[in-house]
Amino acid sequence: MNDTKTKKKMAFPHTLIIILIMIVFAAILTYLIQAGQYDRIEVAGRKVVDPASYHTVPSNRATPFDIFVAIPAGMQAVASISNMVLIIGGSFAVIEATGATKAILAKVLKMGGHLGAGLLPIVIIAFSMLPAFTGNAESMLAFVPLGILFARTLGFDAMVGLSITIAAGNAGFASGLFNTMTTGVAQTLLGIEMFSGLWFRAIGYGLLLCSVCFWTVWYAVRVKKNPAKSVCYDVEMAAKAEQANVSEIDSELTTRRILVLVEFACGIGFVIYGALNGWNFGTQIAAVFLIMAVICGLTGGFSGNRICEEFVIGAKRVLVGALVVGFAKAISLVMDQACITDTIVYAFSSMLSGMPRVIGALFMYIFQVIMNCFIISGSGQAAATIPIMGPLGDVLGLTPQTVVTAFIFGDGLTNLLLPMSAATMGAVAIAGITYGQYVKYIWRIIVTNLCIGGAMVVIATMIGL
């Protein structure tokens, strides 16, 4: 009787299982939704939809075999991002093995550790700036290992490390401050000056940062008081079993370690420079990390074999993330091959016509949130939806700037949750946590940010931005 009552708790499904279910669901939709397409025309050098050209096309329903074909096809389509995840994981493992990063963080803890969670808002603001200015959320993957190490050094957990990097980066990206891929494309397609309305987006950026800072500090304080309240407590226990506590870390900054830190700082400087100048993250930025691994490893006194061994260990830790990125891409491939994505856009846009101004703006925002589940690319979503939303906004009495506001917040905020997001799933893999643990933590930030986004859209509508 007691054995019956003490049933083993069902394990949360593996991330790959969750994504496979989503792929199957996308395949089922190909049988339920009529295939259709918009004609594409060139506007400002970009291929965008012609809003008046929607028409049905012959169905191309996904077969069970197509579901599995889409997975390697998806891995091939996002190979550069998957490669970047593996290379970052391997390279940081080499640098971390030298002991330089742990030594400097131990020094930081001794000097300013008394501030504890008070340091987090400063770090969050700093990490949010790169995506805010480059418009590339994947750039934050480069800083996830450092963020996690920093968080653990202060006595928090890996989730705090993700929050100060990925959640902070998402606030910068979703605000659309200087995001050429979302704000820039949308404003260009609507014929308004690029990056106009900056003051309004800056307010949104500040509010999103307040949300991330509040929930991160709230959670960090709880974990500091009682580590058992960590949503990834099992991961933290395993991490502590593998390495010494912060107090036991050799904090001596030897000449070798100082040189490694200088080289690491220079490498990160090149990453930032490359991001600001449009370098390819899967090749050029990844190459910078490879160079960092080799130079820092040699400076740290490692042999060639030791560098390779540490690199492989690091790459193994993030292998699931590299796979997840490819699996997730398969979802959109199944829908695109069946030509149902445009049908979904057409159906939602038809529902919005005739609504009151504020309600219509809110539904436009919700529409963009939903469409982000199907078109994860910011520039791709702009090209597919803005030519439709622009004229619809005119009918509803919305300014082009309000249409852009609904788009940028609707497009960016849910990237922090979607398993199709390369930045999100890559970070989850690097942290070594499950997607379920991640959702258990991040939902508060996402709900708060979505409310902020909706409020910004309503305000933009009311003031006639």
CSV table of C-alpha atoms in Angstrom, one decimal:
chain,number,residue,atom,x,y,z
A,1,MET,CA,0.0,0.0,0.0
A,2,ASN,CA,2.8,2.4,0.9
A,3,ASP,CA,4.7,1.4,-2.2
A,4,THR,CA,1.7,2.3,-4.3
A,5,LYS,CA,1.5,5.7,-2.6
A,6,THR,CA,5.1,6.5,-3.1
A,7,LYS,CA,5.2,6.4,-6.9
A,8,LYS,CA,8.2,7.7,-8.6
A,9,LYS,CA,7.8,11.3,-9.8
A,10,MET,CA,7.5,11.4,-13.6
A,11,ALA,CA,10.6,13.0,-15.1
A,12,PHE,CA,10.1,16.2,-17.2
A,13,PRO,CA,10.5,15.3,-20.9
A,14,HIS,CA,13.9,15.9,-22.5
A,15,THR,CA,14.1,19.0,-24.5
A,16,LEU,CA,14.5,17.0,-27.7
A,17,ILE,CA,11.3,15.2,-27.0
A,18,ILE,CA,9.5,18.5,-26.5
A,19,ILE,CA,10.7,19.8,-29.8
A,20,LEU,CA,9.9,16.5,-31.6
A,21,ILE,CA,6.3,16.8,-30.3
A,22,MET,CA,6.3,20.4,-31.8
A,23,ILE,CA,7.6,19.1,-35.1
A,24,VAL,CA,4.8,16.5,-35.2
A,25,PHE,CA,2.2,19.2,-34.3
A,26,ALA,CA,3.5,21.3,-37.2
A,27,ALA,CA,3.2,18.3,-39.5
A,28,ILE,CA,-0.5,17.8,-38.3
A,29,LEU,CA,-1.2,21.4,-39.1
A,30,THR,CA,-0.2,20.8,-42.7
A,31,TYR,CA,-3.4,18.6,-42.9
A,32,LEU,CA,-5.6,21.1,-41.1
A,33,ILE,CA,-4.6,24.4,-42.7
A,34,GLN,CA,-5.0,25.2,-46.4
A,35,ALA,CA,-1.8,25.9,-48.1
A,36,GLY,CA,-1.4,29.4,-49.4
A,37,GLN,CA,1.2,32.0,-50.4
A,38,TYR,CA,1.7,35.7,-50.8
A,39,ASP,CA,3.7,36.9,-53.8
A,40,ARG,CA,7.0,38.4,-52.9
A,41,ILE,CA,8.1,41.8,-54.2
A,42,GLU,CA,11.2,43.8,-53.7
A,43,VAL,CA,11.0,46.9,-51.5
A,44,ALA,CA,14.1,48.8,-50.3
A,45,GLY,CA,16.2,45.9,-51.5
A,46,ARG,CA,14.3,43.3,-49.5
A,47,LYS,CA,11.9,40.6,-50.6
A,48,VAL,CA,8.6,41.3,-48.8
A,49,VAL,CA,5.0,40.1,-49.3
A,50,ASP,CA,2.5,41.8,-51.4
A,51,PRO,CA,-0.5,42.3,-49.0
A,52,ALA,CA,-3.1,41.9,-51.8
A,53,SER,CA,-1.6,38.8,-53.4
A,54,TYR,CA,-2.6,36.0,-51.0
A,55,HIS,CA,-3.8,32.9,-52.9
A,56,THR,CA,-4.2,29.2,-52.2
A,57,VAL,CA,-1.7,26.7,-53.6
A,58,PRO,CA,-1.7,22.9,-53.9
A,59,SER,CA,-1.2,21.2,-50.5
A,60,ASN,CA,2.2,19.7,-49.7
A,61,ARG,CA,1.3,17.8,-46.6
A,62,ALA,CA,4.1,16.5,-44.4
A,63,THR,CA,4.5,12.7,-44.3
A,64,PRO,CA,5.9,10.8,-41.3
A,65,PHE,CA,9.2,10.5,-43.2
A,66,ASP,CA,9.2,14.3,-43.8
A,67,ILE,CA,9.2,14.8,-40.1
A,68,PHE,CA,12.5,13.0,-39.7
A,69,VAL,CA,14.0,14.5,-42.9
A,70,ALA,CA,13.3,17.9,-41.5
A,71,ILE,CA,15.6,17.3,-38.5
A,72,PRO,CA,18.9,16.8,-40.4
A,73,ALA,CA,17.7,19.5,-42.8
A,74,GLY,CA,17.2,21.9,-39.9
A,75,MET,CA,20.7,21.0,-38.4
A,76,GLN,CA,22.2,21.8,-41.8
A,77,ALA,CA,20.3,25.1,-42.0
A,78,VAL,CA,21.6,26.3,-38.7
A,79,ALA,CA,25.0,24.6,-38.8
A,80,SER,CA,26.8,27.9,-38.2
A,81,ILE,CA,25.0,28.5,-34.9
A,82,SER,CA,25.4,24.9,-33.7
A,83,ASN,CA,29.1,25.1,-34.5
A,84,MET,CA,29.3,28.4,-32.5
A,85,VAL,CA,27.7,26.8,-29.5
A,86,LEU,CA,30.2,23.9,-29.6
A,87,ILE,CA,33.2,26.1,-30.1
A,88,ILE,CA,32.3,28.5,-27.3
A,89,GLY,CA,31.7,25.6,-24.9
A,90,GLY,CA,35.0,24.0,-25.8
A,91,SER,CA,37.0,27.2,-25.8
A,92,PHE,CA,35.7,28.5,-22.5
A,93,ALA,CA,36.5,25.1,-20.9
A,94,VAL,CA,40.2,25.5,-21.9
A,95,ILE,CA,40.3,29.0,-20.5
A,96,GLU,CA,38.5,28.0,-17.3
A,97,ALA,CA,40.9,25.0,-16.8
A,98,THR,CA,43.8,27.5,-16.5
A,99,GLY,CA,42.3,28.7,-13.3
A,100,ALA,CA,42.6,32.3,-14.3
A,101,THR,CA,38.9,33.2,-14.4
A,102,LYS,CA,38.2,31.5,-11.1
A,103,ALA,CA,41.1,33.3,-9.5
A,104,ILE,CA,40.0,36.7,-10.6
A,105,LEU,CA,36.4,36.1,-9.6
A,106,ALA,CA,37.6,34.9,-6.2
A,107,LYS,CA,39.4,38.2,-5.9
A,108,VAL,CA,36.3,40.1,-6.9
A,109,LEU,CA,34.3,38.2,-4.3
A,110,LYS,CA,36.8,39.1,-1.5
A,111,MET,CA,36.8,42.8,-2.6
A,112,GLY,CA,33.1,43.4,-3.4
A,113,GLY,CA,31.3,40.2,-2.5
A,114,HIS,CA,29.7,41.9,0.5
A,115,LEU,CA,27.5,43.7,-2.1
A,116,GLY,CA,26.1,40.3,-3.1
A,117,ALA,CA,22.9,40.7,-5.2
A,118,GLY,CA,23.6,44.5,-5.3
A,119,LEU,CA,26.1,43.8,-8.1
A,120,LEU,CA,23.6,42.1,-10.3
A,121,PRO,CA,21.8,45.1,-11.7
A,122,ILE,CA,25.1,46.6,-12.8
A,123,VAL,CA,26.1,43.4,-14.6
A,124,ILE,CA,22.6,43.1,-16.2
A,125,ILE,CA,22.7,46.6,-17.6
A,126,ALA,CA,26.2,46.0,-19.0
A,127,PHE,CA,25.3,42.7,-20.6
A,128,SER,CA,22.1,44.1,-22.1
A,129,MET,CA,24.0,46.7,-24.2
A,130,LEU,CA,25.5,44.4,-26.8
A,131,PRO,CA,22.2,43.1,-28.2
A,132,ALA,CA,20.7,46.5,-27.9
A,133,PHE,CA,23.3,48.0,-30.2
A,134,THR,CA,24.0,45.0,-32.5
A,135,GLY,CA,20.6,43.4,-32.7
A,136,ASN,CA,22.1,39.9,-32.4
A,137,ALA,CA,20.8,37.9,-29.4
A,138,GLU,CA,23.1,35.0,-30.2
A,139,SER,CA,26.1,37.2,-29.2
A,140,MET,CA,25.2,36.6,-25.6
A,141,LEU,CA,26.1,32.9,-25.9
A,142,ALA,CA,29.7,34.0,-25.7
A,143,PHE,CA,29.2,35.4,-22.2
A,144,VAL,CA,27.0,32.7,-20.7
A,145,PRO,CA,29.8,30.6,-19.2
A,146,LEU,CA,31.3,33.7,-17.7
A,147,GLY,CA,28.0,34.8,-16.3
A,148,ILE,CA,27.3,31.4,-14.7
A,149,LEU,CA,30.8,31.4,-13.1
A,150,PHE,CA,30.3,34.9,-11.8
A,151,ALA,CA,26.9,34.0,-10.3
A,152,ARG,CA,28.2,30.9,-8.6
A,153,THR,CA,31.2,32.8,-7.3
A,154,LEU,CA,28.8,35.2,-5.5
A,155,GLY,CA,26.9,32.2,-4.0
A,156,PHE,CA,24.0,32.0,-6.5
A,157,ASP,CA,23.2,29.4,-9.1
A,158,ALA,CA,23.4,28.8,-12.9
A,159,MET,CA,19.9,30.3,-13.3
A,160,VAL,CA,21.2,33.7,-12.1
A,161,GLY,CA,24.0,33.4,-14.5
A,162,LEU,CA,21.5,32.9,-17.4
A,163,SER,CA,19.4,35.8,-16.1
A,164,ILE,CA,22.3,38.3,-16.1
A,165,THR,CA,23.3,37.3,-19.6
A,166,ILE,CA,20.4,35.9,-21.7
A,167,ALA,CA,17.5,37.6,-20.0
A,168,ALA,CA,19.5,40.9,-19.9
A,169,GLY,CA,20.4,40.4,-23.6
A,170,ASN,CA,16.8,39.8,-24.5
A,171,ALA,CA,15.8,43.1,-22.8
A,172,GLY,CA,18.3,44.9,-25.0
A,173,PHE,CA,17.3,43.0,-28.2
A,174,ALA,CA,13.5,43.2,-27.6
A,175,SER,CA,13.6,46.9,-26.9
A,176,GLY,CA,14.6,47.4,-30.6
A,177,LEU,CA,16.8,50.3,-29.5
A,178,PHE,CA,19.3,50.2,-32.4
A,179,ASN,CA,18.2,46.8,-33.8
A,180,THR,CA,18.7,46.9,-37.6
A,181,MET,CA,17.2,43.4,-38.0
A,182,THR,CA,13.8,44.4,-36.4
A,183,THR,CA,13.4,48.1,-35.9
A,184,GLY,CA,15.5,49.0,-38.9
A,185,VAL,CA,13.8,46.6,-41.3
A,186,ALA,CA,10.3,47.5,-40.1
A,187,GLN,CA,10.8,51.2,-40.2
A,188,THR,CA,12.3,51.0,-43.7
A,189,LEU,CA,9.4,49.0,-45.0
A,190,LEU,CA,6.9,51.5,-43.6
A,191,GLY,CA,8.8,54.4,-45.1
A,192,ILE,CA,9.8,56.2,-41.9
A,193,GLU,CA,13.2,57.3,-40.8
A,194,MET,CA,15.3,54.5,-39.4
A,195,PHE,CA,15.6,54.5,-35.6
A,196,SER,CA,13.2,57.4,-35.3
A,197,GLY,CA,11.1,57.2,-32.1
A,198,LEU,CA,14.3,56.3,-30.2
A,199,TRP,CA,13.2,58.1,-27.0
A,200,PHE,CA,10.1,55.9,-26.7
A,201,ARG,CA,12.0,52.7,-27.2
A,202,ALA,CA,14.5,53.8,-24.6
A,203,ILE,CA,11.7,54.0,-22.1
A,204,GLY,CA,10.7,50.5,-23.0
A,205,TYR,CA,14.3,49.4,-22.7
A,206,GLY,CA,14.5,50.8,-19.2
A,207,LEU,CA,11.3,49.2,-18.1
A,208,LEU,CA,12.4,45.8,-19.4
A,209,LEU,CA,15.7,46.1,-17.5
A,210,CYS,CA,13.8,47.0,-14.3
A,211,SER,CA,11.8,43.8,-14.8
A,212,VAL,CA,14.9,41.6,-15.3
A,213,CYS,CA,16.8,43.3,-12.4
A,214,PHE,CA,13.9,42.9,-10.0
A,215,TRP,CA,13.2,39.2,-10.6
A,216,THR,CA,16.9,38.3,-10.8
A,217,VAL,CA,17.7,40.0,-7.5
A,218,TRP,CA,14.5,38.6,-5.9
A,219,TYR,CA,15.4,35.0,-6.9
A,220,ALA,CA,19.2,35.4,-6.1
A,221,VAL,CA,18.4,36.6,-2.5
A,222,ARG,CA,16.2,33.6,-2.0
A,223,VAL,CA,18.8,31.2,-3.3
A,224,LYS,CA,21.5,32.8,-1.2
A,225,LYS,CA,19.5,32.4,2.0
A,226,ASN,CA,18.4,28.8,1.1
A,227,PRO,CA,20.3,27.1,-1.7
A,228,ALA,CA,17.6,24.3,-1.7
A,229,LYS,CA,15.2,26.9,-3.3
A,230,SER,CA,17.2,26.9,-6.5
A,231,VAL,CA,15.1,25.6,-9.4
A,232,CYS,CA,18.3,23.8,-10.6
A,233,TYR,CA,19.4,22.5,-7.2
A,234,ASP,CA,20.5,19.1,-8.6
A,235,VAL,CA,22.7,20.8,-11.1
A,236,GLU,CA,24.3,23.0,-8.5
A,237,MET,CA,25.0,20.0,-6.2
A,238,ALA,CA,26.6,18.2,-9.1
A,239,ALA,CA,28.7,21.3,-9.9
A,240,LYS,CA,29.9,21.6,-6.3
A,241,ALA,CA,30.8,17.9,-6.4
A,242,GLU,CA,33.0,18.5,-9.4
A,243,GLN,CA,34.9,21.5,-8.2
A,244,ALA,CA,35.9,23.2,-4.9
A,245,ASN,CA,33.9,25.9,-3.2
A,246,VAL,CA,34.8,29.6,-3.9
A,247,SER,CA,36.7,29.7,-0.6
A,248,GLU,CA,38.9,26.8,-1.7
A,249,ILE,CA,39.7,28.2,-5.1
A,250,ASP,CA,43.4,29.1,-5.6
A,251,SER,CA,43.0,32.9,-5.9
A,252,GLU,CA,46.7,33.5,-6.6
A,253,LEU,CA,47.1,35.6,-9.7
A,254,THR,CA,50.3,34.2,-11.1
A,255,THR,CA,52.0,35.7,-14.1
A,256,ARG,CA,50.6,33.0,-16.3
A,257,ARG,CA,47.1,33.7,-15.1
A,258,ILE,CA,47.4,37.4,-15.5
A,259,LEU,CA,48.5,36.9,-19.1
A,260,VAL,CA,45.6,34.6,-19.7
A,261,LEU,CA,43.2,37.2,-18.4
A,262,VAL,CA,44.7,39.9,-20.6
A,263,GLU,CA,44.4,37.6,-23.6
A,264,PHE,CA,40.8,36.6,-22.6
A,265,ALA,CA,39.9,40.3,-22.3
A,266,CYS,CA,41.4,41.1,-25.7
A,267,GLY,CA,39.5,38.2,-27.2
A,268,ILE,CA,36.2,39.4,-25.8
A,269,GLY,CA,37.1,42.9,-27.1
A,270,PHE,CA,37.4,41.4,-30.6
A,271,VAL,CA,34.1,39.6,-30.1
A,272,ILE,CA,32.4,42.9,-29.3
A,273,TYR,CA,34.2,44.7,-32.2
A,274,GLY,CA,33.1,42.0,-34.6
A,275,ALA,CA,29.5,42.0,-33.4
A,276,LEU,CA,29.3,45.8,-33.9
A,277,ASN,CA,30.8,45.5,-37.4
A,278,GLY,CA,28.6,42.6,-38.6
A,279,TRP,CA,31.0,39.7,-38.4
A,280,ASN,CA,29.5,36.3,-39.0
A,281,PHE,CA,29.0,34.6,-35.6
A,282,GLY,CA,29.2,31.1,-36.9
A,283,THR,CA,32.6,31.6,-38.6
A,284,GLN,CA,34.5,34.8,-37.8
A,285,ILE,CA,33.4,35.2,-34.1
A,286,ALA,CA,33.8,31.4,-33.6
A,287,ALA,CA,37.3,31.7,-35.0
A,288,VAL,CA,38.1,34.3,-32.3
A,289,PHE,CA,37.1,31.8,-29.6
A,290,LEU,CA,39.3,29.1,-31.2
A,291,ILE,CA,42.3,31.5,-31.2
A,292,MET,CA,41.5,32.4,-27.6
A,293,ALA,CA,41.5,28.7,-26.6
A,294,VAL,CA,44.8,28.0,-28.2
A,295,ILE,CA,46.7,31.1,-27.0
A,296,CYS,CA,45.2,31.0,-23.5
A,297,GLY,CA,45.9,27.3,-23.2
A,298,LEU,CA,49.5,27.7,-24.2
A,299,THR,CA,50.0,30.6,-21.9
A,300,GLY,CA,48.5,28.6,-19.1
A,301,GLY,CA,51.2,26.0,-19.6
A,302,PHE,CA,49.0,23.4,-21.3
A,303,SER,CA,50.4,21.0,-23.9
A,304,GLY,CA,48.6,20.6,-27.3
A,305,ASN,CA,47.0,17.4,-26.1
A,306,ARG,CA,45.7,19.0,-22.9
A,307,ILE,CA,44.2,21.9,-24.8
A,308,CYS,CA,42.4,19.4,-27.1
A,309,GLU,CA,41.2,17.3,-24.1
A,310,GLU,CA,39.8,20.3,-22.3
A,311,PHE,CA,38.2,21.6,-25.5
A,312,VAL,CA,36.4,18.2,-26.1
A,313,ILE,CA,35.2,18.1,-22.5
A,314,GLY,CA,33.7,21.6,-22.9
A,315,ALA,CA,32.1,20.8,-26.3
A,316,LYS,CA,30.5,17.7,-24.8
A,317,ARG,CA,28.7,19.8,-22.1
A,318,VAL,CA,26.9,21.8,-24.8
A,319,LEU,CA,26.4,19.1,-27.4
A,320,VAL,CA,22.7,18.9,-26.5
A,321,GLY,CA,22.3,22.6,-27.2
A,322,ALA,CA,23.9,22.3,-30.6
A,323,LEU,CA,21.4,19.5,-31.4
A,324,VAL,CA,18.5,21.4,-30.0
A,325,VAL,CA,19.1,24.4,-32.3
A,326,GLY,CA,18.9,22.1,-35.3
A,327,PHE,CA,15.9,20.2,-34.1
A,328,ALA,CA,14.1,23.5,-33.5
A,329,LYS,CA,14.7,24.7,-37.0
A,330,ALA,CA,12.9,21.6,-38.3
A,331,ILE,CA,9.6,23.1,-37.0
A,332,SER,CA,9.6,26.1,-39.4
A,333,LEU,CA,11.0,23.9,-42.2
A,334,VAL,CA,7.9,21.6,-42.0
A,335,MET,CA,5.6,24.6,-42.1
A,336,ASP,CA,7.4,26.4,-44.9
A,337,GLN,CA,7.6,23.4,-47.1
A,338,ALA,CA,3.8,22.9,-46.7
A,339,CYS,CA,3.2,26.6,-47.4
A,340,ILE,CA,1.0,27.1,-44.4
A,341,THR,CA,2.9,30.0,-42.7
A,342,ASP,CA,1.5,32.6,-45.1
A,343,THR,CA,-2.0,31.2,-44.5
A,344,ILE,CA,-1.6,31.7,-40.7
A,345,VAL,CA,-0.5,35.3,-41.4
A,346,TYR,CA,-3.5,35.9,-43.7
A,347,ALA,CA,-6.0,34.5,-41.2
A,348,PHE,CA,-4.7,36.5,-38.2
A,349,SER,CA,-4.5,39.8,-40.2
A,350,SER,CA,-8.1,39.3,-41.5
A,351,MET,CA,-9.3,39.0,-37.9
A,352,LEU,CA,-7.8,42.4,-36.9
A,353,SER,CA,-9.6,44.5,-39.5
A,354,GLY,CA,-12.6,46.5,-38.1
A,355,MET,CA,-11.4,46.6,-34.5
A,356,PRO,CA,-11.3,49.7,-32.3
A,357,ARG,CA,-8.0,51.5,-32.3
A,358,VAL,CA,-6.5,50.5,-28.9
A,359,ILE,CA,-8.0,47.0,-29.1
A,360,GLY,CA,-6.7,46.6,-32.6
A,361,ALA,CA,-3.2,47.7,-31.6
A,362,LEU,CA,-3.2,45.2,-28.7
A,363,PHE,CA,-4.3,42.4,-31.0
A,364,MET,CA,-1.6,43.4,-33.5
A,365,TYR,CA,0.9,43.0,-30.7
A,366,ILE,CA,-0.6,39.6,-29.7
A,367,PHE,CA,-0.5,38.7,-33.4
A,368,GLN,CA,3.2,39.4,-33.6
A,369,VAL,CA,3.8,37.4,-30.4
A,370,ILE,CA,2.0,34.4,-31.9
A,371,MET,CA,3.7,34.8,-35.3
A,372,ASN,CA,7.1,34.7,-33.5
A,373,CYS,CA,6.4,31.1,-32.7
A,374,PHE,CA,6.3,30.4,-36.5
A,375,ILE,CA,8.8,32.8,-37.8
A,376,ILE,CA,11.6,33.0,-35.3
A,377,SER,CA,13.8,35.3,-37.4
A,378,GLY,CA,13.2,39.0,-36.6
A,379,SER,CA,14.0,40.3,-40.1
A,380,GLY,CA,12.0,37.4,-41.6
A,381,GLN,CA,9.0,38.2,-39.5
A,382,ALA,CA,9.3,41.9,-40.5
A,383,ALA,CA,9.4,41.0,-44.2
A,384,ALA,CA,6.4,38.7,-43.8
A,385,THR,CA,4.1,40.7,-41.6
A,386,ILE,CA,5.0,44.5,-41.8
A,387,PRO,CA,3.7,44.9,-45.4
A,388,ILE,CA,0.4,43.6,-44.1
A,389,MET,CA,0.3,45.3,-40.8
A,390,GLY,CA,1.2,48.7,-42.2
A,391,PRO,CA,-1.9,49.1,-44.4
A,392,LEU,CA,-4.0,47.4,-41.6
A,393,GLY,CA,-2.7,50.0,-39.2
A,394,ASP,CA,-3.8,52.8,-41.5
A,395,VAL,CA,-7.3,51.3,-41.5
A,396,LEU,CA,-7.3,51.1,-37.7
A,397,GLY,CA,-6.0,54.6,-37.4
A,398,LEU,CA,-2.6,53.6,-36.0
A,399,THR,CA,0.6,55.5,-36.9
A,400,PRO,CA,3.4,53.6,-38.5
A,401,GLN,CA,5.5,54.1,-35.4
A,402,THR,CA,2.8,52.3,-33.3
A,403,VAL,CA,2.9,49.4,-35.8
A,404,VAL,CA,6.6,49.2,-35.4
A,405,THR,CA,6.2,49.2,-31.6
A,406,ALA,CA,3.8,46.3,-31.7
A,407,PHE,CA,6.1,44.4,-33.9
A,408,ILE,CA,9.4,44.9,-32.0
A,409,PHE,CA,7.9,43.9,-28.7
A,410,GLY,CA,5.8,41.1,-30.1
A,411,ASP,CA,8.8,39.7,-32.0
A,412,GLY,CA,11.5,39.9,-29.4
A,413,LEU,CA,10.1,39.2,-25.9
A,414,THR,CA,9.0,35.5,-26.4
A,415,ASN,CA,12.5,34.6,-27.8
A,416,LEU,CA,13.4,34.2,-24.1
A,417,LEU,CA,11.0,31.3,-23.9
A,418,LEU,CA,10.7,29.6,-27.3
A,419,PRO,CA,12.6,26.3,-27.7
A,420,MET,CA,13.1,27.4,-31.3
A,421,SER,CA,15.4,30.2,-30.2
A,422,ALA,CA,19.0,29.4,-30.7
A,423,ALA,CA,20.2,31.9,-28.0
A,424,THR,CA,17.8,30.4,-25.4
A,425,MET,CA,18.4,26.8,-26.0
A,426,GLY,CA,22.1,27.2,-26.5
A,427,ALA,CA,22.3,29.0,-23.2
A,428,VAL,CA,20.2,26.3,-21.5
A,429,ALA,CA,22.6,23.7,-22.8
A,430,ILE,CA,25.7,25.6,-21.7
A,431,ALA,CA,24.2,25.9,-18.2
A,432,GLY,CA,23.6,22.2,-18.1
A,433,ILE,CA,20.0,22.6,-16.9
A,434,THR,CA,16.8,21.2,-18.3
A,435,TYR,CA,14.3,23.3,-20.3
A,436,GLY,CA,11.7,22.6,-17.6
A,437,GLN,CA,13.9,24.1,-14.9
A,438,TYR,CA,14.6,27.1,-17.1
A,439,VAL,CA,10.8,27.7,-17.7
A,440,LYS,CA,10.2,27.4,-14.0
A,441,TYR,CA,12.5,30.3,-13.4
A,442,ILE,CA,12.0,32.5,-16.4
A,443,TRP,CA,8.2,32.7,-16.6
A,444,ARG,CA,8.0,35.6,-14.2
A,445,ILE,CA,10.3,37.7,-16.3
A,446,ILE,CA,8.5,36.8,-19.5
A,447,VAL,CA,5.0,37.5,-18.1
A,448,THR,CA,6.2,40.9,-16.7
A,449,ASN,CA,7.9,41.8,-19.9
A,450,LEU,CA,4.9,40.9,-22.0
A,451,CYS,CA,2.8,43.1,-19.9
A,452,ILE,CA,5.3,46.0,-20.3
A,453,GLY,CA,5.3,45.4,-24.0
A,454,GLY,CA,1.5,45.6,-24.1
A,455,ALA,CA,1.4,48.7,-22.0
A,456,MET,CA,4.0,50.4,-24.4
A,457,VAL,CA,1.7,49.5,-27.4
A,458,VAL,CA,-1.3,51.0,-25.7
A,459,ILE,CA,0.6,54.2,-24.7
A,460,ALA,CA,1.9,54.5,-28.2
A,461,THR,CA,-1.6,54.3,-29.6
A,462,MET,CA,-3.0,56.8,-27.1
A,463,ILE,CA,-0.3,59.5,-27.7
A,464,GLY,CA,-0.3,58.9,-31.4
A,465,LEU,CA,3.4,58.2,-31.5
